[in-house]
Amino acid sequence: MNNNDDQNHTLPKDHPRYLSLRYRHKIIEGMKNLIVAEAGLIAHGRGECFDYILGEKTNLAAKKAIKAAVALLLLAKHPIISVNGNVAALCPNELVELSNKLNVPLELNLFYRKEGRIEAIKNMLESAGAKNLLGIDETSMVQIEELSSNRRNVDPKGIKIADVVFVPLEDGDRSEALKKTGKKVIAVDLNPISRTSIWADITIVDNIVRVLPEMITILDDLKNLKEDQLLEILNNFNNKKNIQNVLDLIKDYIDAQKEEAFKILP
Ligand code: ATP
């Protein structure tokens, strides 16, 4: 059997699962470089599963949520982008581009604090051009009382004082805790019924690798809008309805696949 490097090199671009396998490879490389935790591999697999039954493309509901999310980030007084190992491994350049264009800091927020991990993620993001990185100095961290895990430690200049927190790939406990401290939460989660998705104010049900480029494009469209225009976008967005629409999409996709999936057979 080939090792992972061989698999990547021999994978032809026209392979039907090229993109999915390329991102899988990035996650595996990320784990070898300490950026991704072992559990991050499992989380990625769960995401892949939902992506499959969403047709692996950005749906209309996700587009609406992305627009609302960008509007909220532009309206926020102290927005912050929370970063975990999977996101850093999958799309460091887009993450940094969004942070720099919005002028919003990135805060490292890790559940598994293995020796050398913070350094590895910091290096990765700084080589991608990150200018404003928080959550690096563990000695200056403060705590969110609502949370018992080690992710209760947050940066006093970041999540602690934030009014809006963008949390791609978050776990449910933390999203709930952030909500309970009165912050607005924007989540990216391929599982539309995870606790994170349900607790968030804006839930983007799509793959982070597609969400970040779309957010950057939408930001260019919205950045010159006036406050009341941004507020109008937000007021027209209904998160519960949007998640329900995604669930309908999954149902429709599975119904269609009852026929479509078999068409590849000779
Ligand atoms: P919750 O606690 O919110 O119910 P969980 O704890 O079961 O969820 P985790 O395993 O902590 O979830 O986080 C993984 C989540 O991230 C999963 O819901 C998965 O669908 C999602 N996910 C994984 N990879 C991606 C990705 N590339 N893009 C978007 N979402 C992803």
mmCIF file of C-alpha atoms and ligand atoms in Angstrom:
data_model
loop_
_atom_site.group_PDB
_atom_site.id
_atom_site.type_symbol
_atom_site.label_atom_id
_atom_site.label_comp_id
_atom_site.label_asym_id
_atom_site.label_seq_id
_atom_site.Cartn_x
_atom_site.Cartn_y
_atom_site.Cartn_z
ATOM 1 C CA MET A 1 0.000 0.000 0.000
ATOM 2 C CA ASN A 2 1.261 3.523 -0.784
ATOM 3 C CA ASN A 3 2.069 5.958 1.973
ATOM 4 C CA ASN A 4 0.131 9.247 2.048
ATOM 5 C CA ASP A 5 2.714 11.231 0.110
ATOM 6 C CA ASP A 6 2.615 8.692 -2.695
ATOM 7 C CA GLN A 7 -1.172 8.793 -2.720
ATOM 8 C CA ASN A 8 -1.118 12.557 -3.139
ATOM 9 C CA HIS A 9 1.421 12.521 -5.927
ATOM 10 C CA THR A 10 -0.282 9.829 -7.926
ATOM 11 C CA LEU A 11 -3.781 11.219 -7.558
ATOM 12 C CA PRO A 12 -4.862 12.540 -10.977
ATOM 13 C CA LYS A 13 -6.704 15.866 -10.995
ATOM 14 C CA ASP A 14 -9.611 14.338 -12.854
ATOM 15 C CA HIS A 15 -10.108 11.734 -10.139
ATOM 16 C CA PRO A 16 -13.778 12.080 -9.090
ATOM 17 C CA ARG A 17 -12.757 12.475 -5.440
ATOM 18 C CA TYR A 18 -9.676 14.611 -6.089
ATOM 19 C CA LEU A 19 -10.597 17.581 -3.879
ATOM 20 C CA SER A 20 -11.881 15.496 -1.020
ATOM 21 C CA LEU A 21 -8.719 13.380 -1.033
ATOM 22 C CA ARG A 22 -6.484 16.439 -1.289
ATOM 23 C CA TYR A 23 -8.051 17.957 1.839
ATOM 24 C CA ARG A 24 -7.878 14.616 3.608
ATOM 25 C CA HIS A 25 -4.174 14.586 2.837
ATOM 26 C CA LYS A 26 -3.792 18.121 4.252
ATOM 27 C CA ILE A 27 -5.392 16.977 7.496
ATOM 28 C CA ILE A 28 -3.063 13.969 7.726
ATOM 29 C CA GLU A 29 -0.018 16.160 7.020
ATOM 30 C CA GLY A 30 -1.349 18.617 9.617
ATOM 31 C CA MET A 31 -1.437 15.842 12.172
ATOM 32 C CA LYS A 32 2.143 14.854 11.406
ATOM 33 C CA ASN A 33 3.191 18.509 11.859
ATOM 34 C CA LEU A 34 1.331 18.782 15.211
ATOM 35 C CA ILE A 35 -1.200 21.263 13.798
ATOM 36 C CA VAL A 36 -4.102 18.813 13.851
ATOM 37 C CA ALA A 37 -4.961 16.742 16.921
ATOM 38 C CA GLU A 38 -5.702 13.018 16.513
ATOM 39 C CA ALA A 39 -9.359 13.733 17.266
ATOM 40 C CA GLY A 40 -9.282 16.295 14.451
ATOM 41 C CA LEU A 41 -9.058 13.415 11.980
ATOM 42 C CA ILE A 42 -12.303 11.998 13.280
ATOM 43 C CA ALA A 43 -13.981 15.401 13.235
ATOM 44 C CA HIS A 44 -12.884 15.809 9.618
ATOM 45 C CA GLY A 45 -14.378 12.432 8.734
ATOM 46 C CA ARG A 46 -17.675 13.444 10.268
ATOM 47 C CA GLY A 47 -17.609 16.597 8.190
ATOM 48 C CA GLU A 48 -16.832 14.638 5.000
ATOM 49 C CA CYS A 49 -19.861 12.485 5.627
ATOM 50 C CA PHE A 50 -22.205 15.474 5.806
ATOM 51 C CA ASP A 51 -20.499 17.112 2.846
ATOM 52 C CA TYR A 52 -21.250 14.005 0.770
ATOM 53 C CA ILE A 53 -24.958 14.192 1.466
ATOM 54 C CA LEU A 54 -24.963 17.907 0.695
ATOM 55 C CA GLY A 55 -23.550 17.242 -2.772
ATOM 56 C CA GLU A 56 -20.142 18.770 -1.866
ATOM 57 C CA LYS A 57 -21.109 22.236 -3.029
ATOM 58 C CA THR A 58 -22.186 25.492 -1.453
ATOM 59 C CA ASN A 59 -25.973 25.560 -1.205
ATOM 60 C CA LEU A 60 -28.260 28.573 -1.297
ATOM 61 C CA ALA A 61 -28.909 28.463 2.454
ATOM 62 C CA ALA A 62 -25.152 28.567 3.103
ATOM 63 C CA LYS A 63 -24.832 31.558 0.777
ATOM 64 C CA LYS A 64 -27.528 33.412 2.728
ATOM 65 C CA ALA A 65 -25.823 32.573 6.029
ATOM 66 C CA ILE A 66 -22.446 33.711 4.664
ATOM 67 C CA LYS A 67 -23.917 37.062 3.641
ATOM 68 C CA ALA A 68 -25.493 37.542 7.078
ATOM 69 C CA ALA A 69 -22.233 36.471 8.749
ATOM 70 C CA VAL A 70 -20.160 39.016 6.841
ATOM 71 C CA ALA A 71 -22.731 41.736 7.620
ATOM 72 C CA LEU A 72 -22.544 40.875 11.332
ATOM 73 C CA LEU A 73 -18.732 40.866 11.325
ATOM 74 C CA LEU A 74 -18.764 44.308 9.672
ATOM 75 C CA LEU A 75 -21.230 45.624 12.258
ATOM 76 C CA ALA A 76 -19.420 44.172 15.292
ATOM 77 C CA LYS A 77 -17.492 46.368 17.739
ATOM 78 C CA HIS A 78 -15.039 43.647 18.844
ATOM 79 C CA PRO A 79 -15.206 40.736 16.414
ATOM 80 C CA ILE A 80 -12.815 37.796 16.656
ATOM 81 C CA ILE A 81 -12.044 34.755 14.511
ATOM 82 C CA SER A 82 -11.408 31.624 16.569
ATOM 83 C CA VAL A 83 -8.965 29.151 15.020
ATOM 84 C CA ASN A 84 -8.508 25.440 15.650
ATOM 85 C CA GLY A 85 -6.003 22.994 14.190
ATOM 86 C CA ASN A 86 -8.233 21.644 11.410
ATOM 87 C CA VAL A 87 -9.026 25.077 10.011
ATOM 88 C CA ALA A 88 -5.369 26.129 10.186
ATOM 89 C CA ALA A 89 -4.339 22.975 8.314
ATOM 90 C CA LEU A 90 -7.060 23.138 5.666
ATOM 91 C CA CYS A 91 -7.070 26.786 4.654
ATOM 92 C CA PRO A 92 -4.443 28.967 6.370
ATOM 93 C CA ASN A 93 -4.153 31.438 3.477
ATOM 94 C CA GLU A 94 -7.876 32.143 3.200
ATOM 95 C CA LEU A 95 -8.193 32.415 6.981
ATOM 96 C CA VAL A 96 -5.440 35.017 7.094
ATOM 97 C CA GLU A 97 -6.814 36.869 4.058
ATOM 98 C CA LEU A 98 -10.223 37.149 5.698
ATOM 99 C CA SER A 99 -8.672 38.293 8.986
ATOM 100 C CA ASN A 100 -6.522 40.918 7.282
ATOM 101 C CA LYS A 101 -9.284 42.218 4.998
ATOM 102 C CA LEU A 102 -11.736 42.504 7.874
ATOM 103 C CA ASN A 103 -9.024 43.738 10.238
ATOM 104 C CA VAL A 104 -10.199 41.139 12.763
ATOM 105 C CA PRO A 105 -7.664 39.200 14.884
ATOM 106 C CA LEU A 106 -7.278 35.431 14.819
ATOM 107 C CA GLU A 107 -7.357 33.690 18.206
ATOM 108 C CA LEU A 108 -5.944 30.196 18.638
ATOM 109 C CA ASN A 109 -8.308 28.057 20.581
ATOM 110 C CA LEU A 110 -7.165 24.521 21.133
ATOM 111 C CA PHE A 111 -8.725 21.680 23.051
ATOM 112 C CA TYR A 112 -5.671 19.425 22.817
ATOM 113 C CA ARG A 113 -2.652 21.413 24.021
ATOM 114 C CA LYS A 114 0.188 19.133 23.061
ATOM 115 C CA GLU A 115 3.756 20.412 23.447
ATOM 116 C CA GLY A 116 4.742 22.387 20.330
ATOM 117 C CA ARG A 117 1.235 22.663 18.908
ATOM 118 C CA ILE A 118 0.670 26.355 19.524
ATOM 119 C CA GLU A 119 4.070 27.080 18.001
ATOM 120 C CA ALA A 120 3.306 24.928 14.927
ATOM 121 C CA ILE A 121 -0.030 26.660 14.267
ATOM 122 C CA LYS A 122 1.471 30.089 14.940
ATOM 123 C CA ASN A 123 4.251 29.423 12.416
ATOM 124 C CA MET A 124 1.767 28.145 9.854
ATOM 125 C CA LEU A 125 -0.452 31.229 10.155
ATOM 126 C CA GLU A 126 2.424 33.679 10.284
ATOM 127 C CA SER A 127 3.909 32.228 7.118
ATOM 128 C CA ALA A 128 0.499 32.776 5.534
ATOM 129 C CA GLY A 129 0.800 36.457 6.525
ATOM 130 C CA ALA A 130 -1.112 36.640 9.837
ATOM 131 C CA LYS A 131 -0.546 40.030 11.469
ATOM 132 C CA ASN A 132 -2.773 39.855 14.493
ATOM 133 C CA LEU A 133 -2.586 36.524 16.332
ATOM 134 C CA LEU A 134 -4.035 36.097 19.816
ATOM 135 C CA GLY A 135 -4.237 33.124 22.189
ATOM 136 C CA ILE A 136 -0.502 32.477 21.920
ATOM 137 C CA ASP A 137 0.708 33.519 25.355
ATOM 138 C CA GLU A 138 -0.781 30.978 27.751
ATOM 139 C CA THR A 139 0.368 32.911 30.835
ATOM 140 C CA SER A 140 -1.876 35.867 30.046
ATOM 141 C CA MET A 141 -5.049 33.888 29.357
ATOM 142 C CA VAL A 142 -8.268 34.447 31.320
ATOM 143 C CA GLN A 143 -11.218 32.088 31.730
ATOM 144 C CA ILE A 144 -14.801 31.810 30.562
ATOM 145 C CA GLU A 145 -16.589 30.652 33.719
ATOM 146 C CA GLU A 146 -19.366 28.889 31.784
ATOM 147 C CA LEU A 147 -16.971 26.267 30.447
ATOM 148 C CA SER A 148 -15.161 23.473 32.282
ATOM 149 C CA SER A 149 -12.778 22.162 29.605
ATOM 150 C CA ASN A 150 -9.361 23.682 28.876
ATOM 151 C CA ARG A 151 -10.955 25.699 26.084
ATOM 152 C CA ARG A 152 -12.283 27.949 28.843
ATOM 153 C CA ASN A 153 -8.936 29.765 28.578
ATOM 154 C CA VAL A 154 -9.279 32.728 26.258
ATOM 155 C CA ASP A 155 -7.273 35.787 25.362
ATOM 156 C CA PRO A 156 -8.239 38.908 27.357
ATOM 157 C CA LYS A 157 -7.813 40.993 24.189
ATOM 158 C CA GLY A 158 -9.800 38.587 22.011
ATOM 159 C CA ILE A 159 -12.689 36.258 22.767
ATOM 160 C CA LYS A 160 -13.026 37.580 26.325
ATOM 161 C CA ILE A 161 -14.086 41.057 25.182
ATOM 162 C CA ALA A 162 -15.600 40.065 21.827
ATOM 163 C CA ASP A 163 -19.210 40.827 20.971
ATOM 164 C CA VAL A 164 -19.140 38.608 17.856
ATOM 165 C CA VAL A 165 -17.177 35.342 17.656
ATOM 166 C CA PHE A 166 -16.643 33.531 14.369
ATOM 167 C CA VAL A 167 -16.096 29.864 15.218
ATOM 168 C CA PRO A 168 -15.449 27.540 12.316
ATOM 169 C CA LEU A 169 -15.676 23.887 13.439
ATOM 170 C CA GLU A 170 -16.516 24.443 17.086
ATOM 171 C CA ASP A 171 -17.762 21.955 19.647
ATOM 172 C CA GLY A 172 -21.199 22.280 21.165
ATOM 173 C CA ASP A 173 -20.171 22.963 24.769
ATOM 174 C CA ARG A 174 -18.107 25.923 23.792
ATOM 175 C CA SER A 175 -20.689 27.416 21.447
ATOM 176 C CA GLU A 176 -23.259 27.149 24.209
ATOM 177 C CA ALA A 177 -20.848 28.770 26.697
ATOM 178 C CA LEU A 178 -20.050 31.619 24.314
ATOM 179 C CA LYS A 179 -23.766 32.244 23.801
ATOM 180 C CA LYS A 180 -24.344 32.246 27.555
ATOM 181 C CA THR A 181 -21.778 35.016 27.964
ATOM 182 C CA GLY A 182 -23.962 37.136 25.686
ATOM 183 C CA LYS A 183 -21.812 36.965 22.566
ATOM 184 C CA LYS A 184 -23.150 36.523 19.046
ATOM 185 C CA VAL A 185 -21.838 33.312 17.512
ATOM 186 C CA ILE A 186 -21.232 32.631 13.821
ATOM 187 C CA ALA A 187 -20.529 28.933 13.184
ATOM 188 C CA VAL A 188 -19.357 26.932 10.193
ATOM 189 C CA ASP A 189 -20.422 23.323 10.593
ATOM 190 C CA LEU A 190 -21.314 20.721 7.980
ATOM 191 C CA ASN A 191 -23.609 19.017 10.476
ATOM 192 C CA PRO A 192 -26.783 21.146 10.476
ATOM 193 C CA ILE A 193 -28.045 19.602 13.710
ATOM 194 C CA SER A 194 -24.868 19.630 15.812
ATOM 195 C CA ARG A 195 -25.268 21.503 19.081
ATOM 196 C CA THR A 196 -22.997 24.180 17.642
ATOM 197 C CA SER A 197 -25.261 24.634 14.619
ATOM 198 C CA ILE A 198 -28.351 24.884 16.774
ATOM 199 C CA TRP A 199 -26.835 27.297 19.340
ATOM 200 C CA ALA A 200 -25.233 29.671 16.850
ATOM 201 C CA ASP A 201 -26.884 32.924 15.799
ATOM 202 C CA ILE A 202 -25.692 32.350 12.248
ATOM 203 C CA THR A 203 -24.954 28.803 11.102
ATOM 204 C CA ILE A 204 -23.131 28.297 7.837
ATOM 205 C CA VAL A 205 -23.699 24.668 6.834
ATOM 206 C CA ASP A 206 -20.907 24.182 4.339
ATOM 207 C CA ASN A 207 -17.300 23.067 4.116
ATOM 208 C CA ILE A 208 -14.875 25.612 5.563
ATOM 209 C CA VAL A 209 -12.694 25.222 2.461
ATOM 210 C CA ARG A 210 -15.529 26.693 0.361
ATOM 211 C CA VAL A 211 -16.872 29.078 3.006
ATOM 212 C CA LEU A 212 -13.757 31.218 3.465
ATOM 213 C CA PRO A 213 -13.278 32.093 -0.242
ATOM 214 C CA GLU A 214 -17.003 32.887 -0.487
ATOM 215 C CA MET A 215 -16.783 35.139 2.597
ATOM 216 C CA ILE A 216 -13.857 37.013 1.051
ATOM 217 C CA THR A 217 -15.856 37.593 -2.156
ATOM 218 C CA ILE A 218 -18.963 38.715 -0.262
ATOM 219 C CA LEU A 219 -16.851 41.011 1.898
ATOM 220 C CA ASP A 220 -15.799 42.888 -1.220
ATOM 221 C CA ASP A 221 -19.494 43.375 -2.061
ATOM 222 C CA LEU A 222 -20.593 44.459 1.421
ATOM 223 C CA LYS A 223 -17.680 46.454 2.783
ATOM 224 C CA ASN A 224 -18.952 49.781 1.487
ATOM 225 C CA LEU A 225 -22.567 49.357 2.601
ATOM 226 C CA LYS A 226 -24.011 51.658 5.236
ATOM 227 C CA GLU A 227 -24.874 50.407 8.723
ATOM 228 C CA ASP A 228 -28.627 50.353 8.065
ATOM 229 C CA GLN A 229 -28.094 48.303 4.881
ATOM 230 C CA LEU A 230 -26.027 45.771 6.808
ATOM 231 C CA LEU A 231 -28.690 45.673 9.522
ATOM 232 C CA GLU A 232 -31.323 45.000 6.891
ATOM 233 C CA ILE A 233 -29.374 41.956 5.668
ATOM 234 C CA LEU A 234 -29.215 40.672 9.242
ATOM 235 C CA ASN A 235 -32.885 41.321 9.956
ATOM 236 C CA ASN A 236 -33.894 39.410 6.838
ATOM 237 C CA PHE A 237 -31.954 36.355 7.969
ATOM 238 C CA ASN A 238 -33.694 33.625 9.982
ATOM 239 C CA ASN A 239 -31.211 31.026 11.255
ATOM 240 C CA LYS A 240 -33.762 28.410 12.295
ATOM 241 C CA LYS A 241 -35.534 28.567 8.939
ATOM 242 C CA ASN A 242 -32.198 28.445 7.158
ATOM 243 C CA ILE A 243 -31.130 25.265 8.987
ATOM 244 C CA GLN A 244 -34.521 23.723 8.224
ATOM 245 C CA ASN A 245 -33.952 24.522 4.541
ATOM 246 C CA VAL A 246 -30.606 22.709 4.674
ATOM 247 C CA LEU A 247 -32.314 19.652 6.163
ATOM 248 C CA ASP A 248 -34.814 19.732 3.295
ATOM 249 C CA LEU A 249 -31.908 19.940 0.856
ATOM 250 C CA ILE A 250 -30.351 16.814 2.358
ATOM 251 C CA LYS A 251 -33.678 14.998 2.057
ATOM 252 C CA ASP A 252 -34.050 16.077 -1.571
ATOM 253 C CA TYR A 253 -30.452 15.123 -2.355
ATOM 254 C CA ILE A 254 -30.912 11.643 -0.912
ATOM 255 C CA ASP A 255 -34.181 11.209 -2.810
ATOM 256 C CA ALA A 256 -32.461 12.211 -6.051
ATOM 257 C CA GLN A 257 -29.553 9.842 -5.341
ATOM 258 C CA LYS A 258 -31.948 6.891 -5.231
ATOM 259 C CA GLU A 259 -31.794 7.134 -9.024
ATOM 260 C CA GLU A 260 -28.699 9.229 -9.792
ATOM 261 C CA ALA A 261 -26.161 7.201 -7.787
ATOM 262 C CA PHE A 262 -26.747 4.121 -9.945
ATOM 263 C CA LYS A 263 -26.185 5.890 -13.266
ATOM 264 C CA ILE A 264 -22.425 5.284 -13.052
ATOM 265 C CA LEU A 265 -23.054 1.570 -13.497
ATOM 266 C CA PRO A 266 -22.577 0.234 -17.037
HETATM 267 P P1 ATP B 1 -21.508 19.298 18.691
HETATM 268 O O1 ATP B 1 -20.848 19.209 20.027
HETATM 269 O O2 ATP B 1 -21.568 20.688 18.149
HETATM 270 O O3 ATP B 1 -22.831 18.572 18.586
HETATM 271 P P2 ATP B 1 -19.436 17.544 17.942
HETATM 272 O O4 ATP B 1 -18.787 17.785 19.235
HETATM 273 O O5 ATP B 1 -19.974 16.207 17.683
HETATM 274 O O6 ATP B 1 -20.600 18.556 17.652
HETATM 275 P P3 ATP B 1 -16.918 17.914 16.836
HETATM 276 O O7 ATP B 1 -16.466 16.537 16.546
HETATM 277 O O8 ATP B 1 -16.388 18.645 18.001
HETATM 278 O O9 ATP B 1 -18.487 17.953 16.786
HETATM 279 O O10 ATP B 1 -16.620 18.895 15.621
HETATM 280 C C1 ATP B 1 -16.645 18.506 14.359
HETATM 281 C C2 ATP B 1 -17.753 19.220 13.646
HETATM 282 O O11 ATP B 1 -17.157 19.964 12.616
HETATM 283 C C3 ATP B 1 -18.696 18.209 13.065
HETATM 284 O O12 ATP B 1 -20.025 18.601 13.229
HETATM 285 C C4 ATP B 1 -18.317 18.205 11.575
HETATM 286 O O13 ATP B 1 -19.443 18.013 10.758
HETATM 287 C C5 ATP B 1 -17.762 19.611 11.390
HETATM 288 N N1 ATP B 1 -16.721 19.676 10.358
HETATM 289 C C6 ATP B 1 -15.633 18.874 10.205
HETATM 290 N N2 ATP B 1 -14.897 19.246 9.156
HETATM 291 C C7 ATP B 1 -15.519 20.321 8.619
HETATM 292 C C8 ATP B 1 -15.242 21.167 7.516
HETATM 293 N N3 ATP B 1 -14.175 20.979 6.743
HETATM 294 N N4 ATP B 1 -16.085 22.186 7.277
HETATM 295 C C9 ATP B 1 -17.174 22.400 8.047
HETATM 296 N N5 ATP B 1 -17.493 21.619 9.102
HETATM 297 C C10 ATP B 1 -16.686 20.594 9.390
#
